[in-house]
JSON list of C-alpha atoms in Angstrom, two decimals:
[
{"chain": "A", "resi": 1, "resn": "MET", "atom": "CA", "xyz": [28.76, -17.07, -10.46]},
{"chain": "A", "resi": 2, "resn": "VAL", "atom": "CA", "xyz": [25.10, -16.33, -9.91]},
{"chain": "A", "resi": 3, "resn": "SER", "atom": "CA", "xyz": [23.27, -14.98, -12.93]},
{"chain": "A", "resi": 4, "resn": "ALA", "atom": "CA", "xyz": [21.36, -11.79, -13.08]},
{"chain": "A", "resi": 5, "resn": "ALA", "atom": "CA", "xyz": [18.04, -13.62, -13.64]},
{"chain": "A", "resi": 6, "resn": "ILE", "atom": "CA", "xyz": [18.57, -15.84, -10.56]},
{"chain": "A", "resi": 7, "resn": "ALA", "atom": "CA", "xyz": [19.65, -13.02, -8.26]},
{"chain": "A", "resi": 8, "resn": "ARG", "atom": "CA", "xyz": [16.51, -11.08, -9.54]},
{"chain": "A", "resi": 9, "resn": "ASN", "atom": "CA", "xyz": [14.08, -13.99, -8.86]},
{"chain": "A", "resi": 10, "resn": "VAL", "atom": "CA", "xyz": [15.64, -14.54, -5.43]},
{"chain": "A", "resi": 11, "resn": "VAL", "atom": "CA", "xyz": [15.27, -10.80, -4.39]},
{"chain": "A", "resi": 12, "resn": "GLY", "atom": "CA", "xyz": [11.89, -10.79, -5.97]},
{"chain": "A", "resi": 13, "resn": "VAL", "atom": "CA", "xyz": [10.69, -13.80, -4.02]},
{"chain": "A", "resi": 14, "resn": "ILE", "atom": "CA", "xyz": [12.06, -12.19, -0.71]},
{"chain": "A", "resi": 15, "resn": "GLY", "atom": "CA", "xyz": [9.99, -9.15, -1.78]},
{"chain": "A", "resi": 16, "resn": "ASN", "atom": "CA", "xyz": [6.97, -11.18, -2.27]},
{"chain": "A", "resi": 17, "resn": "VAL", "atom": "CA", "xyz": [7.30, -12.51, 1.32]},
{"chain": "A", "resi": 18, "resn": "ILE", "atom": "CA", "xyz": [7.72, -9.19, 2.85]},
{"chain": "A", "resi": 19, "resn": "SER", "atom": "CA", "xyz": [4.91, -7.86, 0.84]},
{"chain": "A", "resi": 20, "resn": "PHE", "atom": "CA", "xyz": [2.47, -10.56, 1.81]},
{"chain": "A", "resi": 21, "resn": "GLY", "atom": "CA", "xyz": [3.08, -9.75, 5.41]},
{"chain": "A", "resi": 22, "resn": "LEU", "atom": "CA", "xyz": [2.36, -6.16, 4.83]},
{"chain": "A", "resi": 23, "resn": "PHE", "atom": "CA", "xyz": [-0.83, -6.82, 2.91]},
{"chain": "A", "resi": 24, "resn": "PHE", "atom": "CA", "xyz": [-1.84, -9.06, 5.66]},
{"chain": "A", "resi": 25, "resn": "SER", "atom": "CA", "xyz": [-1.22, -6.49, 8.39]},
{"chain": "A", "resi": 26, "resn": "PRO", "atom": "CA", "xyz": [-4.67, -4.76, 8.28]},
{"chain": "A", "resi": 27, "resn": "ALA", "atom": "CA", "xyz": [-6.32, -8.15, 9.17]},
{"chain": "A", "resi": 28, "resn": "PRO", "atom": "CA", "xyz": [-6.47, -7.34, 12.92]},
{"chain": "A", "resi": 29, "resn": "THR", "atom": "CA", "xyz": [-8.72, -4.29, 12.15]},
{"chain": "A", "resi": 30, "resn": "PHE", "atom": "CA", "xyz": [-11.21, -6.36, 10.14]},
{"chain": "A", "resi": 31, "resn": "TYR", "atom": "CA", "xyz": [-11.28, -9.05, 12.77]},
{"chain": "A", "resi": 32, "resn": "ARG", "atom": "CA", "xyz": [-12.22, -6.22, 15.20]},
{"chain": "A", "resi": 33, "resn": "ILE", "atom": "CA", "xyz": [-14.91, -5.07, 12.74]},
{"chain": "A", "resi": 34, "resn": "ILE", "atom": "CA", "xyz": [-16.32, -8.67, 12.46]},
{"chain": "A", "resi": 35, "resn": "LYS", "atom": "CA", "xyz": [-16.22, -9.11, 16.27]},
{"chain": "A", "resi": 36, "resn": "ARG", "atom": "CA", "xyz": [-17.98, -5.90, 17.02]},
{"chain": "A", "resi": 37, "resn": "LYS", "atom": "CA", "xyz": [-20.24, -6.09, 13.89]},
{"chain": "A", "resi": 38, "resn": "SER", "atom": "CA", "xyz": [-19.52, -2.49, 13.11]},
{"chain": "A", "resi": 39, "resn": "VAL", "atom": "CA", "xyz": [-17.03, -0.58, 11.03]},
{"chain": "A", "resi": 40, "resn": "GLU", "atom": "CA", "xyz": [-17.04, 2.26, 13.78]},
{"chain": "A", "resi": 41, "resn": "GLU", "atom": "CA", "xyz": [-14.80, 5.13, 12.52]},
{"chain": "A", "resi": 42, "resn": "PHE", "atom": "CA", "xyz": [-12.87, 3.14, 10.10]},
{"chain": "A", "resi": 43, "resn": "LYS", "atom": "CA", "xyz": [-13.09, 4.37, 6.51]},
{"chain": "A", "resi": 44, "resn": "PRO", "atom": "CA", "xyz": [-12.95, 2.44, 3.26]},
{"chain": "A", "resi": 45, "resn": "ASP", "atom": "CA", "xyz": [-10.88, 5.04, 1.24]},
{"chain": "A", "resi": 46, "resn": "PRO", "atom": "CA", "xyz": [-7.46, 3.44, 1.61]},
{"chain": "A", "resi": 47, "resn": "TYR", "atom": "CA", "xyz": [-8.66, 0.05, 0.58]},
{"chain": "A", "resi": 48, "resn": "ILE", "atom": "CA", "xyz": [-10.76, 1.34, -2.26]},
{"chain": "A", "resi": 49, "resn": "ALA", "atom": "CA", "xyz": [-7.64, 3.26, -3.49]},
{"chain": "A", "resi": 50, "resn": "THR", "atom": "CA", "xyz": [-5.45, 0.24, -3.03]},
{"chain": "A", "resi": 51, "resn": "VAL", "atom": "CA", "xyz": [-7.63, -2.02, -5.22]},
{"chain": "A", "resi": 52, "resn": "LEU", "atom": "CA", "xyz": [-7.11, 0.38, -8.15]},
{"chain": "A", "resi": 53, "resn": "ASN", "atom": "CA", "xyz": [-3.20, 0.56, -7.43]},
{"chain": "A", "resi": 54, "resn": "CYS", "atom": "CA", "xyz": [-2.88, -3.28, -7.23]},
{"chain": "A", "resi": 55, "resn": "ALA", "atom": "CA", "xyz": [-4.99, -3.72, -10.42]},
{"chain": "A", "resi": 56, "resn": "PHE", "atom": "CA", "xyz": [-2.81, -1.42, -12.37]},
{"chain": "A", "resi": 57, "resn": "TRP", "atom": "CA", "xyz": [0.37, -3.01, -11.06]},
{"chain": "A", "resi": 58, "resn": "VAL", "atom": "CA", "xyz": [-0.90, -6.42, -12.14]},
{"chain": "A", "resi": 59, "resn": "PHE", "atom": "CA", "xyz": [-1.78, -5.08, -15.70]},
{"chain": "A", "resi": 60, "resn": "TYR", "atom": "CA", "xyz": [1.70, -3.54, -15.63]},
{"chain": "A", "resi": 61, "resn": "GLY", "atom": "CA", "xyz": [3.38, -6.89, -15.13]},
{"chain": "A", "resi": 62, "resn": "LEU", "atom": "CA", "xyz": [1.53, -8.79, -17.74]},
{"chain": "A", "resi": 63, "resn": "PRO", "atom": "CA", "xyz": [3.85, -10.02, -20.55]},
{"chain": "A", "resi": 64, "resn": "PHE", "atom": "CA", "xyz": [2.22, -7.91, -23.28]},
{"chain": "A", "resi": 65, "resn": "VAL", "atom": "CA", "xyz": [2.68, -4.69, -21.19]},
{"chain": "A", "resi": 66, "resn": "HIS", "atom": "CA", "xyz": [6.05, -5.21, -19.38]},
{"chain": "A", "resi": 67, "resn": "PRO", "atom": "CA", "xyz": [7.66, -8.58, -19.83]},
{"chain": "A", "resi": 68, "resn": "HIS", "atom": "CA", "xyz": [9.77, -10.33, -17.27]},
{"chain": "A", "resi": 69, "resn": "SER", "atom": "CA", "xyz": [7.57, -9.01, -14.29]},
{"chain": "A", "resi": 70, "resn": "ILE", "atom": "CA", "xyz": [5.94, -12.09, -13.17]},
{"chain": "A", "resi": 71, "resn": "LEU", "atom": "CA", "xyz": [6.86, -11.55, -9.62]},
{"chain": "A", "resi": 72, "resn": "VAL", "atom": "CA", "xyz": [5.15, -8.05, -9.69]},
{"chain": "A", "resi": 73, "resn": "VAL", "atom": "CA", "xyz": [1.97, -9.76, -10.92]},
{"chain": "A", "resi": 74, "resn": "THR", "atom": "CA", "xyz": [2.09, -12.40, -8.23]},
{"chain": "A", "resi": 75, "resn": "ILE", "atom": "CA", "xyz": [2.26, -10.20, -5.18]},
{"chain": "A", "resi": 76, "resn": "ASN", "atom": "CA", "xyz": [-0.15, -7.57, -6.46]},
{"chain": "A", "resi": 77, "resn": "SER", "atom": "CA", "xyz": [-2.74, -10.33, -7.37]},
{"chain": "A", "resi": 78, "resn": "VAL", "atom": "CA", "xyz": [-2.52, -11.47, -3.79]},
{"chain": "A", "resi": 79, "resn": "GLY", "atom": "CA", "xyz": [-2.71, -7.90, -2.62]},
{"chain": "A", "resi": 80, "resn": "LEU", "atom": "CA", "xyz": [-5.82, -7.43, -4.91]},
{"chain": "A", "resi": 81, "resn": "ALA", "atom": "CA", "xyz": [-7.53, -10.48, -3.36]},
{"chain": "A", "resi": 82, "resn": "PHE", "atom": "CA", "xyz": [-6.76, -9.16, 0.23]},
{"chain": "A", "resi": 83, "resn": "GLU", "atom": "CA", "xyz": [-8.40, -5.82, -0.60]},
{"chain": "A", "resi": 84, "resn": "PHE", "atom": "CA", "xyz": [-11.44, -7.26, -1.99]},
{"chain": "A", "resi": 85, "resn": "VAL", "atom": "CA", "xyz": [-11.73, -9.52, 1.16]},
{"chain": "A", "resi": 86, "resn": "TYR", "atom": "CA", "xyz": [-11.26, -6.37, 3.26]},
{"chain": "A", "resi": 87, "resn": "LEU", "atom": "CA", "xyz": [-13.82, -4.31, 1.45]},
{"chain": "A", "resi": 88, "resn": "THR", "atom": "CA", "xyz": [-16.44, -7.31, 1.44]},
{"chain": "A", "resi": 89, "resn": "ILE", "atom": "CA", "xyz": [-16.22, -7.35, 5.31]},
{"chain": "A", "resi": 90, "resn": "PHE", "atom": "CA", "xyz": [-16.43, -3.53, 5.44]},
{"chain": "A", "resi": 91, "resn": "TYR", "atom": "CA", "xyz": [-19.51, -3.60, 3.09]},
{"chain": "A", "resi": 92, "resn": "ILE", "atom": "CA", "xyz": [-21.28, -6.34, 5.23]},
{"chain": "A", "resi": 93, "resn": "TYR", "atom": "CA", "xyz": [-20.90, -4.23, 8.46]},
{"chain": "A", "resi": 94, "resn": "ALA", "atom": "CA", "xyz": [-21.06, -0.70, 7.13]},
{"chain": "A", "resi": 95, "resn": "THR", "atom": "CA", "xyz": [-24.24, 1.53, 7.08]},
{"chain": "A", "resi": 96, "resn": "ASN", "atom": "CA", "xyz": [-26.17, 1.96, 4.01]},
{"chain": "A", "resi": 97, "resn": "LYS", "atom": "CA", "xyz": [-24.20, 5.18, 3.39]},
{"chain": "A", "resi": 98, "resn": "GLY", "atom": "CA", "xyz": [-20.79, 3.25, 3.76]},
{"chain": "A", "resi": 99, "resn": "ARG", "atom": "CA", "xyz": [-22.13, 0.57, 1.32]},
{"chain": "A", "resi": 100, "resn": "LYS", "atom": "CA", "xyz": [-23.06, 2.94, -1.20]},
{"chain": "A", "resi": 101, "resn": "LYS", "atom": "CA", "xyz": [-19.87, 4.64, -1.19]},
{"chain": "A", "resi": 102, "resn": "VAL", "atom": "CA", "xyz": [-17.86, 1.48, -1.58]},
{"chain": "A", "resi": 103, "resn": "ALA", "atom": "CA", "xyz": [-20.19, 0.32, -4.48]},
{"chain": "A", "resi": 104, "resn": "ILE", "atom": "CA", "xyz": [-19.99, 3.64, -6.31]},
{"chain": "A", "resi": 105, "resn": "TYR", "atom": "CA", "xyz": [-16.33, 4.07, -6.07]},
{"chain": "A", "resi": 106, "resn": "LEU", "atom": "CA", "xyz": [-15.59, 0.49, -7.16]},
{"chain": "A", "resi": 107, "resn": "VAL", "atom": "CA", "xyz": [-17.84, 1.11, -10.18]},
{"chain": "A", "resi": 108, "resn": "ILE", "atom": "CA", "xyz": [-15.82, 4.25, -11.16]},
{"chain": "A", "resi": 109, "resn": "GLU", "atom": "CA", "xyz": [-12.59, 2.38, -10.61]},
{"chain": "A", "resi": 110, "resn": "ALA", "atom": "CA", "xyz": [-13.62, -0.48, -12.82]},
{"chain": "A", "resi": 111, "resn": "ILE", "atom": "CA", "xyz": [-14.75, 1.80, -15.71]},
{"chain": "A", "resi": 112, "resn": "PHE", "atom": "CA", "xyz": [-11.51, 3.90, -15.31]},
{"chain": "A", "resi": 113, "resn": "PHE", "atom": "CA", "xyz": [-9.26, 0.76, -15.32]},
{"chain": "A", "resi": 114, "resn": "ALA", "atom": "CA", "xyz": [-11.17, -0.61, -18.30]},
{"chain": "A", "resi": 115, "resn": "MET", "atom": "CA", "xyz": [-10.74, 2.62, -20.29]},
{"chain": "A", "resi": 116, "resn": "ILE", "atom": "CA", "xyz": [-6.95, 2.61, -19.57]},
{"chain": "A", "resi": 117, "resn": "ALA", "atom": "CA", "xyz": [-6.63, -1.06, -20.44]},
{"chain": "A", "resi": 118, "resn": "LEU", "atom": "CA", "xyz": [-8.42, -0.69, -23.76]},
{"chain": "A", "resi": 119, "resn": "ILE", "atom": "CA", "xyz": [-6.57, 2.46, -24.67]},
{"chain": "A", "resi": 120, "resn": "THR", "atom": "CA", "xyz": [-3.18, 0.77, -23.90]},
{"chain": "A", "resi": 121, "resn": "LEU", "atom": "CA", "xyz": [-4.04, -2.40, -25.79]},
{"chain": "A", "resi": 122, "resn": "LEU", "atom": "CA", "xyz": [-5.63, -0.88, -28.80]},
{"chain": "A", "resi": 123, "resn": "ALA", "atom": "CA", "xyz": [-3.88, 2.40, -29.38]},
{"chain": "A", "resi": 124, "resn": "LEU", "atom": "CA", "xyz": [-0.31, 1.72, -28.04]},
{"chain": "A", "resi": 125, "resn": "HIS", "atom": "CA", "xyz": [1.75, -0.89, -30.02]},
{"chain": "A", "resi": 126, "resn": "GLY", "atom": "CA", "xyz": [4.83, -2.56, -28.41]},
{"chain": "A", "resi": 127, "resn": "THR", "atom": "CA", "xyz": [5.65, -3.15, -24.71]},
{"chain": "A", "resi": 128, "resn": "ARG", "atom": "CA", "xyz": [7.83, 0.05, -24.48]},
{"chain": "A", "resi": 129, "resn": "LYS", "atom": "CA", "xyz": [5.03, 2.40, -25.06]},
{"chain": "A", "resi": 130, "resn": "ARG", "atom": "CA", "xyz": [2.61, 0.31, -22.92]},
{"chain": "A", "resi": 131, "resn": "SER", "atom": "CA", "xyz": [5.08, 0.22, -20.14]},
{"chain": "A", "resi": 132, "resn": "LEU", "atom": "CA", "xyz": [5.66, 3.92, -20.26]},
{"chain": "A", "resi": 133, "resn": "VAL", "atom": "CA", "xyz": [1.86, 4.75, -19.90]},
{"chain": "A", "resi": 134, "resn": "VAL", "atom": "CA", "xyz": [0.91, 2.06, -17.41]},
{"chain": "A", "resi": 135, "resn": "GLY", "atom": "CA", "xyz": [4.16, 2.55, -15.39]},
{"chain": "A", "resi": 136, "resn": "VAL", "atom": "CA", "xyz": [3.66, 6.34, -15.05]},
{"chain": "A", "resi": 137, "resn": "LEU", "atom": "CA", "xyz": [0.09, 5.78, -13.85]},
{"chain": "A", "resi": 138, "resn": "CYS", "atom": "CA", "xyz": [1.33, 3.13, -11.24]},
{"chain": "A", "resi": 139, "resn": "ASP", "atom": "CA", "xyz": [3.93, 5.55, -9.95]},
{"chain": "A", "resi": 140, "resn": "ILE", "atom": "CA", "xyz": [1.59, 8.43, -9.62]},
{"chain": "A", "resi": 141, "resn": "PHE", "atom": "CA", "xyz": [-0.77, 6.43, -7.51]},
{"chain": "A", "resi": 142, "resn": "ASN", "atom": "CA", "xyz": [2.02, 5.12, -5.41]},
{"chain": "A", "resi": 143, "resn": "VAL", "atom": "CA", "xyz": [3.59, 8.41, -4.73]},
{"chain": "A", "resi": 144, "resn": "MET", "atom": "CA", "xyz": [0.05, 9.77, -3.74]},
{"chain": "A", "resi": 145, "resn": "MET", "atom": "CA", "xyz": [-0.24, 6.86, -1.36]},
{"chain": "A", "resi": 146, "resn": "TYR", "atom": "CA", "xyz": [3.35, 7.54, 0.18]},
{"chain": "A", "resi": 147, "resn": "VAL", "atom": "CA", "xyz": [2.14, 11.07, 1.22]},
{"chain": "A", "resi": 148, "resn": "SER", "atom": "CA", "xyz": [-0.27, 9.29, 3.79]},
{"chain": "A", "resi": 149, "resn": "PRO", "atom": "CA", "xyz": [2.59, 8.39, 6.44]},
{"chain": "A", "resi": 150, "resn": "LEU", "atom": "CA", "xyz": [3.74, 11.95, 6.46]},
{"chain": "A", "resi": 151, "resn": "THR", "atom": "CA", "xyz": [0.69, 12.99, 8.76]},
{"chain": "A", "resi": 152, "resn": "ILE", "atom": "CA", "xyz": [1.93, 10.21, 11.17]},
{"chain": "A", "resi": 153, "resn": "MET", "atom": "CA", "xyz": [5.46, 11.51, 11.05]},
{"chain": "A", "resi": 154, "resn": "ALA", "atom": "CA", "xyz": [4.36, 14.89, 11.70]},
{"chain": "A", "resi": 155, "resn": "LYS", "atom": "CA", "xyz": [2.39, 13.68, 14.88]},
{"chain": "A", "resi": 156, "resn": "VAL", "atom": "CA", "xyz": [5.55, 11.89, 16.09]},
{"chain": "A", "resi": 157, "resn": "ILE", "atom": "CA", "xyz": [7.60, 15.14, 15.86]},
{"chain": "A", "resi": 158, "resn": "LYS", "atom": "CA", "xyz": [4.82, 17.14, 17.36]},
{"chain": "A", "resi": 159, "resn": "THR", "atom": "CA", "xyz": [3.94, 14.94, 20.25]},
{"chain": "A", "resi": 160, "resn": "LYS", "atom": "CA", "xyz": [7.55, 13.47, 20.64]},
{"chain": "A", "resi": 161, "resn": "SER", "atom": "CA", "xyz": [6.11, 10.01, 20.86]},
{"chain": "A", "resi": 162, "resn": "VAL", "atom": "CA", "xyz": [6.30, 7.08, 18.62]},
{"chain": "A", "resi": 163, "resn": "GLU", "atom": "CA", "xyz": [3.10, 5.35, 19.99]},
{"chain": "A", "resi": 164, "resn": "PHE", "atom": "CA", "xyz": [1.18, 5.51, 16.73]},
{"chain": "A", "resi": 165, "resn": "MET", "atom": "CA", "xyz": [4.14, 4.50, 14.40]},
{"chain": "A", "resi": 166, "resn": "PRO", "atom": "CA", "xyz": [5.03, 0.85, 15.20]},
{"chain": "A", "resi": 167, "resn": "PHE", "atom": "CA", "xyz": [8.67, 0.14, 14.82]},
{"chain": "A", "resi": 168, "resn": "TRP", "atom": "CA", "xyz": [8.23, -3.38, 13.19]},
{"chain": "A", "resi": 169, "resn": "LEU", "atom": "CA", "xyz": [5.80, -1.97, 10.66]},
{"chain": "A", "resi": 170, "resn": "SER", "atom": "CA", "xyz": [8.32, 0.96, 9.84]},
{"chain": "A", "resi": 171, "resn": "LEU", "atom": "CA", "xyz": [11.15, -1.68, 9.51]},
{"chain": "A", "resi": 172, "resn": "ALA", "atom": "CA", "xyz": [9.11, -3.80, 7.25]},
{"chain": "A", "resi": 173, "resn": "ASN", "atom": "CA", "xyz": [8.13, -0.95, 5.02]},
{"chain": "A", "resi": 174, "resn": "PHE", "atom": "CA", "xyz": [11.88, 0.16, 4.78]},
{"chain": "A", "resi": 175, "resn": "LEU", "atom": "CA", "xyz": [13.08, -3.53, 4.03]},
{"chain": "A", "resi": 176, "resn": "ASN", "atom": "CA", "xyz": [10.30, -3.99, 1.46]},
{"chain": "A", "resi": 177, "resn": "GLY", "atom": "CA", "xyz": [11.17, -0.71, -0.38]},
{"chain": "A", "resi": 178, "resn": "VAL", "atom": "CA", "xyz": [14.89, -1.73, -0.27]},
{"chain": "A", "resi": 179, "resn": "CYS", "atom": "CA", "xyz": [14.07, -5.19, -1.73]},
{"chain": "A", "resi": 180, "resn": "TRP", "atom": "CA", "xyz": [11.96, -3.98, -4.54]},
{"chain": "A", "resi": 181, "resn": "THR", "atom": "CA", "xyz": [14.34, -1.20, -5.29]},
{"chain": "A", "resi": 182, "resn": "THR", "atom": "CA", "xyz": [17.23, -3.72, -5.59]},
{"chain": "A", "resi": 183, "resn": "TYR", "atom": "CA", "xyz": [14.96, -5.94, -7.83]},
{"chain": "A", "resi": 184, "resn": "ALA", "atom": "CA", "xyz": [14.31, -3.03, -10.17]},
{"chain": "A", "resi": 185, "resn": "LEU", "atom": "CA", "xyz": [18.08, -2.40, -10.49]},
{"chain": "A", "resi": 186, "resn": "ILE", "atom": "CA", "xyz": [18.93, -5.90, -11.41]},
{"chain": "A", "resi": 187, "resn": "HIS", "atom": "CA", "xyz": [18.94, -6.63, -15.28]},
{"chain": "A", "resi": 188, "resn": "PRO", "atom": "CA", "xyz": [16.36, -6.23, -16.82]},
{"chain": "A", "resi": 189, "resn": "PHE", "atom": "CA", "xyz": [16.23, -2.76, -15.33]},
{"chain": "A", "resi": 190, "resn": "ASP", "atom": "CA", "xyz": [12.78, -1.62, -14.33]},
{"chain": "A", "resi": 191, "resn": "LEU", "atom": "CA", "xyz": [12.49, 2.17, -14.01]},
{"chain": "A", "resi": 192, "resn": "TYR", "atom": "CA", "xyz": [8.89, 2.24, -12.90]},
{"chain": "A", "resi": 193, "resn": "VAL", "atom": "CA", "xyz": [9.27, -0.26, -9.96]},
{"chain": "A", "resi": 194, "resn": "LEU", "atom": "CA", "xyz": [12.55, 1.68, -9.06]},
{"chain": "A", "resi": 195, "resn": "ILE", "atom": "CA", "xyz": [10.75, 5.12, -8.77]},
{"chain": "A", "resi": 196, "resn": "SER", "atom": "CA", "xyz": [8.00, 4.19, -6.47]},
{"chain": "A", "resi": 197, "resn": "ASN", "atom": "CA", "xyz": [9.90, 1.77, -4.18]},
{"chain": "A", "resi": 198, "resn": "SER", "atom": "CA", "xyz": [12.97, 3.86, -3.76]},
{"chain": "A", "resi": 199, "resn": "ILE", "atom": "CA", "xyz": [10.62, 6.60, -2.55]},
{"chain": "A", "resi": 200, "resn": "GLY", "atom": "CA", "xyz": [9.03, 4.03, -0.26]},
{"chain": "A", "resi": 201, "resn": "ALA", "atom": "CA", "xyz": [12.55, 3.07, 1.02]},
{"chain": "A", "resi": 202, "resn": "VAL", "atom": "CA", "xyz": [13.38, 6.67, 1.84]},
{"chain": "A", "resi": 203, "resn": "SER", "atom": "CA", "xyz": [9.98, 7.08, 3.58]},
{"chain": "A", "resi": 204, "resn": "GLY", "atom": "CA", "xyz": [10.64, 3.94, 5.64]},
{"chain": "A", "resi": 205, "resn": "LEU", "atom": "CA", "xyz": [14.17, 5.14, 6.57]},
{"chain": "A", "resi": 206, "resn": "VAL", "atom": "CA", "xyz": [12.83, 8.45, 7.68]},
{"chain": "A", "resi": 207, "resn": "GLN", "atom": "CA", "xyz": [10.39, 6.56, 9.94]},
{"chain": "A", "resi": 208, "resn": "LEU", "atom": "CA", "xyz": [13.19, 4.64, 11.46]},
{"chain": "A", "resi": 209, "resn": "ILE", "atom": "CA", "xyz": [15.34, 7.80, 12.05]},
{"chain": "A", "resi": 210, "resn": "LEU", "atom": "CA", "xyz": [12.21, 9.35, 13.72]},
{"chain": "A", "resi": 211, "resn": "TYR", "atom": "CA", "xyz": [11.73, 6.30, 15.87]},
{"chain": "A", "resi": 212, "resn": "ALA", "atom": "CA", "xyz": [15.38, 6.21, 16.96]},
{"chain": "A", "resi": 213, "resn": "CYS", "atom": "CA", "xyz": [15.08, 9.91, 17.86]},
{"chain": "A", "resi": 214, "resn": "TYR", "atom": "CA", "xyz": [11.82, 9.68, 19.90]},
{"chain": "A", "resi": 215, "resn": "CYS", "atom": "CA", "xyz": [11.53, 5.97, 21.07]},
{"chain": "A", "resi": 216, "resn": "SER", "atom": "CA", "xyz": [12.95, 7.04, 24.51]},
{"chain": "A", "resi": 217, "resn": "CYS", "atom": "CA", "xyz": [10.33, 9.73, 24.91]},
{"chain": "A", "resi": 218, "resn": "LYS", "atom": "CA", "xyz": [7.04, 8.71, 26.43]},
{"chain": "A", "resi": 219, "resn": "GLY", "atom": "CA", "xyz": [5.40, 12.03, 25.47]},
{"chain": "A", "resi": 220, "resn": "ASP", "atom": "CA", "xyz": [2.78, 13.69, 27.55]},
{"chain": "A", "resi": 221, "resn": "LYS", "atom": "CA", "xyz": [-0.51, 11.59, 27.92]},
{"chain": "A", "resi": 222, "resn": "ASN", "atom": "CA", "xyz": [-2.66, 14.55, 28.10]},
{"chain": "A", "resi": 223, "resn": "ASN", "atom": "CA", "xyz": [-0.94, 16.01, 25.11]},
{"chain": "A", "resi": 224, "resn": "ASP", "atom": "CA", "xyz": [-1.69, 12.82, 23.17]},
{"chain": "A", "resi": 225, "resn": "GLU", "atom": "CA", "xyz": [-5.32, 12.86, 24.08]},
{"chain": "A", "resi": 226, "resn": "SER", "atom": "CA", "xyz": [-5.69, 16.53, 23.04]},
{"chain": "A", "resi": 227, "resn": "VAL", "atom": "CA", "xyz": [-4.06, 15.82, 19.71]},
{"chain": "A", "resi": 228, "resn": "TYR", "atom": "CA", "xyz": [-5.62, 12.59, 18.72]},
{"chain": "A", "resi": 229, "resn": "GLY", "atom": "CA", "xyz": [-8.96, 13.35, 20.46]},
{"chain": "A", "resi": 230, "resn": "THR", "atom": "CA", "xyz": [-8.92, 9.79, 21.81]},
{"chain": "A", "resi": 231, "resn": "LYS", "atom": "CA", "xyz": [-7.14, 7.54, 24.37]},
{"chain": "A", "resi": 232, "resn": "PRO", "atom": "CA", "xyz": [-3.92, 5.54, 23.37]},
{"chain": "A", "resi": 233, "resn": "GLU", "atom": "CA", "xyz": [-6.02, 2.41, 22.75]},
{"chain": "A", "resi": 234, "resn": "THR", "atom": "CA", "xyz": [-7.17, 4.01, 19.50]},
{"chain": "A", "resi": 235, "resn": "ALA", "atom": "CA", "xyz": [-6.84, 1.42, 16.58]},
{"chain": "A", "resi": 236, "resn": "VAL", "atom": "CA", "xyz": [-4.49, 2.06, 13.72]},
{"chain": "A", "resi": 237, "resn": "GLN", "atom": "CA", "xyz": [-5.86, 1.76, 10.34]},
{"chain": "A", "resi": 238, "resn": "LEU", "atom": "CA", "xyz": [-3.53, 0.28, 7.67]},
{"chain": "A", "resi": 239, "resn": "SER", "atom": "CA", "xyz": [-3.74, 0.32, 3.92]},
{"chain": "A", "resi": 240, "resn": "THR", "atom": "CA", "xyz": [-1.52, -1.35, 1.50]},
{"chain": "A", "resi": 241, "resn": "THR", "atom": "CA", "xyz": [-0.04, -0.05, -1.77]},
{"chain": "A", "resi": 242, "resn": "SER", "atom": "CA", "xyz": [1.65, -1.71, -4.48]},
{"chain": "A", "resi": 243, "resn": "ASN", "atom": "CA", "xyz": [4.41, -4.21, -3.86]},
{"chain": "A", "resi": 244, "resn": "GLY", "atom": "CA", "xyz": [3.06, -4.32, -0.16]},
{"chain": "A", "resi": 245, "resn": "ARG", "atom": "CA", "xyz": [3.78, -0.65, 0.84]},
{"chain": "A", "resi": 246, "resn": "VAL", "atom": "CA", "xyz": [1.68, 0.44, 3.66]},
{"chain": "A", "resi": 247, "resn": "ALA", "atom": "CA", "xyz": [-0.01, 3.63, 4.55]},
{"chain": "A", "resi": 248, "resn": "VAL", "atom": "CA", "xyz": [-1.08, 4.14, 8.16]},
{"chain": "A", "resi": 249, "resn": "GLN", "atom": "CA", "xyz": [-3.95, 6.09, 9.20]},
{"chain": "A", "resi": 250, "resn": "VAL", "atom": "CA", "xyz": [-5.14, 6.79, 12.77]}
]
């Protein structure tokens, strides 16, 4: 019989693989930025937010905050590295105003993270209290990011077209949420990973249901252009949340 520890590690590794793919998914957007030597209409906000999100999940998974969470640390460390690469590319090709925005927000995030880390380590004793504070913060940031795809789902319903909601991305989001939810349920139980990723799984499921409902509908091209203010070739901007969750922005 397979032990709970082995089962948890296997599920966690699968979650790491899926999450890696999701963290990598914005790469085409930044390849386009490099190729055109311009950030065009893309905004750095999702990637700036994801830096803080991943940083807190890495902190959460450390042994002195929440033991037995090494797989949470590994994937969010990878995600943090990806986000810094994306922001570096953005910074290089952005206008002075865009560069200033990235720099200011990263400094603010660094100060905020340092304050929380110091308070957690110096004022809170024991992993239970530390897990509670950092875990709640992680879930708050995750839930805020999960609100992002709601705008895309609303557009799908309004235009009766799934053009701007890729099937494979929705499927990967759903599988990723299910995988990390399963990971959280296996002993030792992890409430904070469970809360955020169960919401992510539900979000992914809703996207798949919408896709099934509207995938056969082409939608009216003129309606698409009037809603989006652009042609269908408009690029989709992706941002990743913790554990590889992705927020889509058009």
